[in-house]
Amino acid sequence: MPTVSSEELATAAGVNSAKLRKDFSYLGSYGTRGVGYDVEYLVYQISRELGLTQDWPVVIVGIGNLGAALANYGGFASRGFRVAALIDADPAMAGKPVAGLPVRHTDELESIISDNGVSIGVIATPAGAAQQVCDRLVAAGVTSILNFAPTVLSVPEGVDVRKVDLSIELQILAFHEQRKAGEENAPSPVPPRSGAAVRAASENRKGPDGDVPAVMPA
Amino acid sequence: MPTVSSEELATAAGVNSAKLRKDFSYLGSYGTRGVGYDVEYLVYQISRELGLTQDWPVVIVGIGNLGAALANYGGFASRGFRVAALIDADPAMAGKPVAGLPVRHTDELESIISDNGVSIGVIATPAGAAQQVCDRLVAAGVTSILNFAPTVLSVPEGVDVRKVDLSIELQILAFHEQRKAGEENAPSPVPPRSGAAVRAASENRKGPDGDVPAVMPA
DNA sequence: ATGCCTTTGTGAACGCGTGCACAAAGATGG
DNA sequence: CCATCTTTGTGCACGCGTTCACAAAGGCAT
């Protein structure tokens, strides 16, 4: 039986082994003392907890460049997501195949949602259309929305919205870049590091994540 | 002179006013007691600290759907970014206009970087090409990379990489969705909330951000 | 000029998550 | 069957960030 110790996993992930064990313990006691964790069983337990073992039908609304990119993105299927339909308001797009699926017109939105039991919707429309699409999705039964449009959506209680701003990551890079350039000569007038408000984590990071103030102008 | 109090801003942003004042204090003492902060001056100070007043030339490599979507994204210009060039390996793409810019061939990558003093690169290529493109960008002088390809890039010390995984946000939504469904009948076998490892913050959130374990299978 | 009212800036306390360190558990070998 | 060795699961302490609370500061009216 192939196993891994918390120490191995922690080293690989770059985190503390105690934290990792403590996190795992919230899923139950699946390890064996003196041996470690059964890899296969652990993968299953984590997958189940994260919802990877379920099948999540999603719809993508707004099949422009971004919508098409999302439709073609291979990472969804392996994470338990299934693109139930691609929806666009442009009648000229209707029926046209994108990533192997025919684009459906917005008129069909409600029926697609209910027929497929979709509870997660992705909005990749222009900013102007986002709120309207959002309202229709919610009315049709969607309770989680991933918003790529540069608008803050308002939704009723009980509906989750996550907004992805493609420029934020770029801005964090620029912030670090500025620091790099500044450190060469002038000792920053700002104290070393403190006062956080927004934080982001990702793989592929050098050093601590950038702390940026809570409010920023558009 | 239009002003805002820390209390007003804090309420609008949904954070504590003391934290906001403390954050601002790291930029210096720009407020006036009994009055608040001069809006215009505050915006300028924050903009400057975040690097919004600078001009950041960036290149986008890989002009597929995603690359094109990024090139068309309006949010960059207002954040101080300027798309210096779009680069693609496909000779058929060369010269073709995307978002008003002619696509350049990969052969020109090095000269474009140095001619424009580009220090930030965006990779929107297929996974297979990402590391190679990354190496060339770094060799040409790029010190910050935003990676949309589903690969972990390895870079030399001193180079920042941020990876954007378009499916992670979706996965967080699915995780919450699962919780919603589960709470209806079975009281979750997992203790209420604890043991965090990855965290994400965004506008548009209902309730606390989802805590998900540090390691997950592909 | 003086007193009052508002809001900042920050010292200090609180709370929470991380990391340490160890006892308990189980496997393994003699 | 016992001793030993490894690794888990977790109580506890430390450290850091958030929040409280208030003195100092400045505006404004009288």
mmCIF file of C-alpha atoms in Angstrom, chain A residues 9 13 15 19-20 22-24 26-27 43 46-54 56 58 64-66 68-70 72-73 75-76 78-79 81 119-122 143-148 150-180 188-191 193-206 209-210 212-218, chain B residues 9 13 15 19-20 22-24 26-27 43 46-54 56 58 64-66 68-70 72-73 75-76 78-79 81 119-122 143-148 150-180 188-191 193-206 209-210 212-218:
data_model
loop_
_atom_site.group_PDB
_atom_site.id
_atom_site.type_symbol
_atom_site.label_atom_id
_atom_site.label_comp_id
_atom_site.label_asym_id
_atom_site.label_seq_id
_atom_site.Cartn_x
_atom_site.Cartn_y
_atom_site.Cartn_z
ATOM 1 C CA LEU A 9 3.781 16.221 1.618
ATOM 2 C CA ALA A 13 3.968 21.756 -0.815
ATOM 3 C CA VAL A 15 4.190 24.244 4.185
ATOM 4 C CA LYS A 19 -0.365 22.480 9.816
ATOM 5 C CA LEU A 20 -0.878 19.890 7.143
ATOM 6 C CA LYS A 22 -4.000 19.538 11.529
ATOM 7 C CA ASP A 23 -5.807 20.342 8.303
ATOM 8 C CA PHE A 24 -6.152 16.668 7.472
ATOM 9 C CA TYR A 26 -10.525 18.072 10.152
ATOM 10 C CA LEU A 27 -11.439 15.563 7.484
ATOM 11 C CA VAL A 43 -6.846 11.508 -2.523
ATOM 12 C CA ILE A 46 -9.858 15.221 -0.215
ATOM 13 C CA SER A 47 -11.541 14.943 -3.591
ATOM 14 C CA ARG A 48 -14.815 14.176 -1.939
ATOM 15 C CA GLU A 49 -14.496 17.033 0.534
ATOM 16 C CA LEU A 50 -13.691 19.476 -2.249
ATOM 17 C CA GLY A 51 -16.536 18.255 -4.363
ATOM 18 C CA LEU A 52 -14.343 16.827 -7.103
ATOM 19 C CA THR A 53 -16.217 13.554 -7.079
ATOM 20 C CA GLN A 54 -19.418 15.299 -7.948
ATOM 21 C CA TRP A 56 -21.068 20.124 -11.544
ATOM 22 C CA VAL A 58 -22.036 24.896 -15.477
ATOM 23 C CA GLY A 64 -16.532 36.258 -26.824
ATOM 24 C CA ASN A 65 -12.815 35.685 -26.643
ATOM 25 C CA LEU A 66 -12.898 35.050 -22.923
ATOM 26 C CA ALA A 68 -14.397 30.783 -25.796
ATOM 27 C CA ALA A 69 -11.138 30.545 -23.885
ATOM 28 C CA LEU A 70 -13.016 29.235 -20.866
ATOM 29 C CA ASN A 72 -11.733 25.402 -24.381
ATOM 30 C CA TYR A 73 -10.000 25.278 -21.029
ATOM 31 C CA GLY A 75 -8.809 22.101 -16.536
ATOM 32 C CA PHE A 76 -12.532 22.050 -15.880
ATOM 33 C CA SER A 78 -10.687 17.072 -14.409
ATOM 34 C CA ARG A 79 -12.007 19.202 -11.568
ATOM 35 C CA PHE A 81 -17.004 20.490 -13.958
ATOM 36 C CA SER A 119 -26.433 25.714 -10.083
ATOM 37 C CA ILE A 120 -23.214 27.432 -11.184
ATOM 38 C CA GLY A 121 -23.024 30.095 -13.878
ATOM 39 C CA VAL A 122 -20.044 31.836 -15.443
ATOM 40 C CA THR A 143 -26.956 29.981 -6.736
ATOM 41 C CA SER A 144 -23.262 30.497 -7.519
ATOM 42 C CA ILE A 145 -21.841 32.920 -10.044
ATOM 43 C CA LEU A 146 -18.325 33.425 -11.311
ATOM 44 C CA ASN A 147 -18.106 36.915 -12.743
ATOM 45 C CA PHE A 148 -15.403 37.915 -15.224
ATOM 46 C CA PRO A 150 -15.689 44.297 -14.660
ATOM 47 C CA THR A 151 -18.790 45.060 -12.621
ATOM 48 C CA VAL A 152 -19.814 44.417 -9.055
ATOM 49 C CA LEU A 153 -22.963 42.342 -9.241
ATOM 50 C CA SER A 154 -25.749 42.642 -6.738
ATOM 51 C CA VAL A 155 -27.489 39.411 -5.879
ATOM 52 C CA PRO A 156 -30.073 38.316 -3.329
ATOM 53 C CA GLU A 157 -29.106 36.672 -0.055
ATOM 54 C CA GLY A 158 -28.010 33.081 -0.475
ATOM 55 C CA VAL A 159 -26.319 33.535 -3.835
ATOM 56 C CA ASP A 160 -22.510 33.403 -3.977
ATOM 57 C CA VAL A 161 -20.654 35.646 -6.373
ATOM 58 C CA ARG A 162 -16.925 35.583 -7.008
ATOM 59 C CA LYS A 163 -15.401 38.253 -9.171
ATOM 60 C CA VAL A 164 -12.286 37.627 -11.213
ATOM 61 C CA ASP A 165 -10.405 40.747 -12.169
ATOM 62 C CA LEU A 166 -7.760 39.855 -14.707
ATOM 63 C CA SER A 167 -5.805 43.003 -13.998
ATOM 64 C CA ILE A 168 -5.412 42.519 -10.265
ATOM 65 C CA GLU A 169 -2.679 39.927 -10.557
ATOM 66 C CA LEU A 170 -0.904 42.128 -13.045
ATOM 67 C CA GLN A 171 -1.184 44.995 -10.640
ATOM 68 C CA ILE A 172 0.355 42.954 -7.845
ATOM 69 C CA LEU A 173 3.282 42.135 -10.115
ATOM 70 C CA ALA A 174 3.703 45.802 -10.970
ATOM 71 C CA PHE A 175 3.605 46.657 -7.279
ATOM 72 C CA HIS A 176 6.472 44.257 -6.594
ATOM 73 C CA GLU A 177 8.283 45.455 -9.675
ATOM 74 C CA GLN A 178 8.097 48.990 -8.350
ATOM 75 C CA ARG A 179 9.522 47.840 -5.030
ATOM 76 C CA LYS A 180 12.393 46.079 -6.754
ATOM 77 C CA SER A 188 11.517 53.146 0.912
ATOM 78 C CA PRO A 189 9.798 55.826 2.986
ATOM 79 C CA VAL A 190 7.247 53.178 3.860
ATOM 80 C CA PRO A 191 8.001 50.807 6.778
ATOM 81 C CA ARG A 193 5.935 45.373 5.579
ATOM 82 C CA SER A 194 2.765 45.753 7.512
ATOM 83 C CA GLY A 195 -0.876 46.758 7.514
ATOM 84 C CA ALA A 196 -2.517 44.244 5.233
ATOM 85 C CA ALA A 197 -6.033 44.231 3.915
ATOM 86 C CA VAL A 198 -6.178 42.239 0.732
ATOM 87 C CA ARG A 199 -4.243 39.073 0.341
ATOM 88 C CA ALA A 200 -3.775 36.541 -2.401
ATOM 89 C CA ALA A 201 -2.120 33.179 -2.507
ATOM 90 C CA SER A 202 -1.006 31.128 -5.434
ATOM 91 C CA GLU A 203 1.479 28.547 -6.406
ATOM 92 C CA ASN A 204 4.546 29.964 -8.016
ATOM 93 C CA ARG A 205 5.374 32.696 -5.652
ATOM 94 C CA LYS A 206 8.688 34.097 -4.650
ATOM 95 C CA ASP A 209 2.406 37.673 -1.116
ATOM 96 C CA GLY A 210 1.978 41.333 -1.787
ATOM 97 C CA VAL A 212 -1.940 46.049 -0.916
ATOM 98 C CA PRO A 213 -4.266 48.595 0.664
ATOM 99 C CA ALA A 214 -7.973 47.917 0.822
ATOM 100 C CA VAL A 215 -9.218 50.726 -1.329
ATOM 101 C CA MET A 216 -8.038 51.705 -4.739
ATOM 102 C CA PRO A 217 -9.285 54.098 -7.347
ATOM 103 C CA ALA A 218 -10.464 52.959 -10.710
ATOM 104 C CA LEU B 9 -14.636 54.646 3.529
ATOM 105 C CA ALA B 13 -15.459 48.921 1.758
ATOM 106 C CA VAL B 15 -13.773 46.860 6.686
ATOM 107 C CA LYS B 19 -7.557 49.153 10.138
ATOM 108 C CA LEU B 20 -8.127 51.509 7.267
ATOM 109 C CA LYS B 22 -3.652 52.271 10.164
ATOM 110 C CA ASP B 23 -3.121 51.179 6.580
ATOM 111 C CA PHE B 24 -3.241 54.764 5.400
ATOM 112 C CA TYR B 26 1.842 53.628 6.436
ATOM 113 C CA LEU B 27 1.651 55.896 3.438
ATOM 114 C CA VAL B 43 -6.356 59.039 -4.516
ATOM 115 C CA ILE B 46 -2.586 55.545 -3.174
ATOM 116 C CA SER B 47 -2.215 55.557 -6.939
ATOM 117 C CA ARG B 48 1.418 56.441 -6.626
ATOM 118 C CA GLU B 49 2.083 53.797 -3.985
ATOM 119 C CA LEU B 50 0.406 51.143 -6.106
ATOM 120 C CA GLY B 51 2.302 52.170 -9.188
ATOM 121 C CA LEU B 52 -0.773 53.371 -11.068
ATOM 122 C CA THR B 53 0.914 56.630 -11.951
ATOM 123 C CA GLN B 54 3.668 54.787 -13.744
ATOM 124 C CA TRP B 56 4.042 49.677 -17.314
ATOM 125 C CA VAL B 58 3.676 44.618 -20.980
ATOM 126 C CA GLY B 64 -5.307 32.463 -28.741
ATOM 127 C CA ASN B 65 -8.722 33.101 -27.285
ATOM 128 C CA LEU B 66 -7.335 33.998 -23.909
ATOM 129 C CA ALA B 68 -7.018 38.025 -27.432
ATOM 130 C CA ALA B 69 -9.388 38.447 -24.505
ATOM 131 C CA LEU B 70 -6.588 39.955 -22.460
ATOM 132 C CA ASN B 72 -9.121 43.514 -25.554
ATOM 133 C CA TYR B 73 -9.554 43.916 -21.834
ATOM 134 C CA GLY B 75 -9.123 47.427 -17.454
ATOM 135 C CA PHE B 76 -5.414 47.485 -18.186
ATOM 136 C CA SER B 78 -6.732 52.588 -16.523
ATOM 137 C CA ARG B 79 -4.440 50.676 -14.185
ATOM 138 C CA PHE B 81 -0.591 49.170 -18.106
ATOM 139 C CA SER B 119 9.696 44.157 -17.448
ATOM 140 C CA ILE B 120 6.345 42.400 -17.200
ATOM 141 C CA GLY B 121 5.263 39.538 -19.458
ATOM 142 C CA VAL B 122 1.953 37.712 -19.723
ATOM 143 C CA THR B 143 11.456 40.158 -14.208
ATOM 144 C CA SER B 144 7.738 39.618 -13.579
ATOM 145 C CA ILE B 145 5.564 37.025 -15.261
ATOM 146 C CA LEU B 146 1.839 36.467 -15.151
ATOM 147 C CA ASN B 147 1.168 32.877 -16.146
ATOM 148 C CA PHE B 148 -2.202 31.707 -17.418
ATOM 149 C CA PRO B 150 -1.646 25.391 -16.525
ATOM 150 C CA THR B 151 2.001 24.732 -15.681
ATOM 151 C CA VAL B 152 4.206 25.629 -12.765
ATOM 152 C CA LEU B 153 7.041 27.668 -14.215
ATOM 153 C CA SER B 154 10.545 27.540 -12.856
ATOM 154 C CA VAL B 155 12.420 30.810 -12.888
ATOM 155 C CA PRO B 156 15.711 32.075 -11.523
ATOM 156 C CA GLU B 157 15.931 33.965 -8.249
ATOM 157 C CA GLY B 158 14.689 37.520 -8.493
ATOM 158 C CA VAL B 159 11.948 36.836 -11.006
ATOM 159 C CA ASP B 160 8.341 36.971 -9.807
ATOM 160 C CA VAL B 161 5.793 34.579 -11.208
ATOM 161 C CA ARG B 162 2.084 34.625 -10.490
ATOM 162 C CA LYS B 163 -0.060 31.815 -11.765
ATOM 163 C CA VAL B 164 -3.713 32.299 -12.588
ATOM 164 C CA ASP B 165 -5.781 29.143 -12.561
ATOM 165 C CA LEU B 166 -9.163 29.902 -14.055
ATOM 166 C CA SER B 167 -10.706 26.836 -12.467
ATOM 167 C CA ILE B 168 -9.763 27.605 -8.875
ATOM 168 C CA GLU B 169 -12.437 30.217 -8.387
ATOM 169 C CA LEU B 170 -14.967 27.875 -9.903
ATOM 170 C CA GLN B 171 -13.831 25.181 -7.519
ATOM 171 C CA ILE B 172 -14.291 27.468 -4.526
ATOM 172 C CA LEU B 173 -17.834 28.162 -5.679
ATOM 173 C CA ALA B 174 -18.503 24.446 -6.043
ATOM 174 C CA PHE B 175 -17.122 23.888 -2.567
ATOM 175 C CA HIS B 176 -19.575 26.371 -1.103
ATOM 176 C CA GLU B 177 -22.343 24.981 -3.256
ATOM 177 C CA GLN B 178 -21.688 21.572 -1.792
ATOM 178 C CA ARG B 179 -21.852 23.000 1.710
ATOM 179 C CA LYS B 180 -25.176 24.653 0.972
ATOM 180 C CA SER B 188 -21.642 18.291 8.335
ATOM 181 C CA PRO B 189 -19.268 15.683 9.810
ATOM 182 C CA VAL B 190 -16.555 18.318 9.596
ATOM 183 C CA PRO B 191 -16.219 20.852 12.439
ATOM 184 C CA ARG B 193 -14.808 26.256 10.327
ATOM 185 C CA SER B 194 -11.123 25.899 10.986
ATOM 186 C CA GLY B 195 -7.729 24.815 9.725
ATOM 187 C CA ALA B 196 -7.039 27.139 6.857
ATOM 188 C CA ALA B 197 -4.225 26.979 4.360
ATOM 189 C CA VAL B 198 -5.288 28.735 1.214
ATOM 190 C CA ARG B 199 -7.246 31.928 1.323
ATOM 191 C CA ALA B 200 -8.675 34.254 -1.238
ATOM 192 C CA ALA B 201 -10.283 37.622 -1.024
ATOM 193 C CA SER B 202 -12.366 39.451 -3.561
ATOM 194 C CA GLU B 203 -15.081 41.962 -3.820
ATOM 195 C CA ASN B 204 -18.481 40.459 -4.135
ATOM 196 C CA ARG B 205 -18.431 37.924 -1.434
ATOM 197 C CA LYS B 206 -21.166 36.637 0.752
ATOM 198 C CA ASP B 209 -14.054 33.214 2.159
ATOM 199 C CA GLY B 210 -13.827 29.508 1.749
ATOM 200 C CA VAL B 212 -9.740 24.872 1.439
ATOM 201 C CA PRO B 213 -6.955 22.427 2.268
ATOM 202 C CA ALA B 214 -3.436 23.113 1.044
ATOM 203 C CA VAL B 215 -3.003 20.101 -1.202
ATOM 204 C CA MET B 216 -5.336 18.869 -3.843
ATOM 205 C CA PRO B 217 -5.115 16.235 -6.536
ATOM 206 C CA ALA B 218 -5.263 17.061 -10.209
#
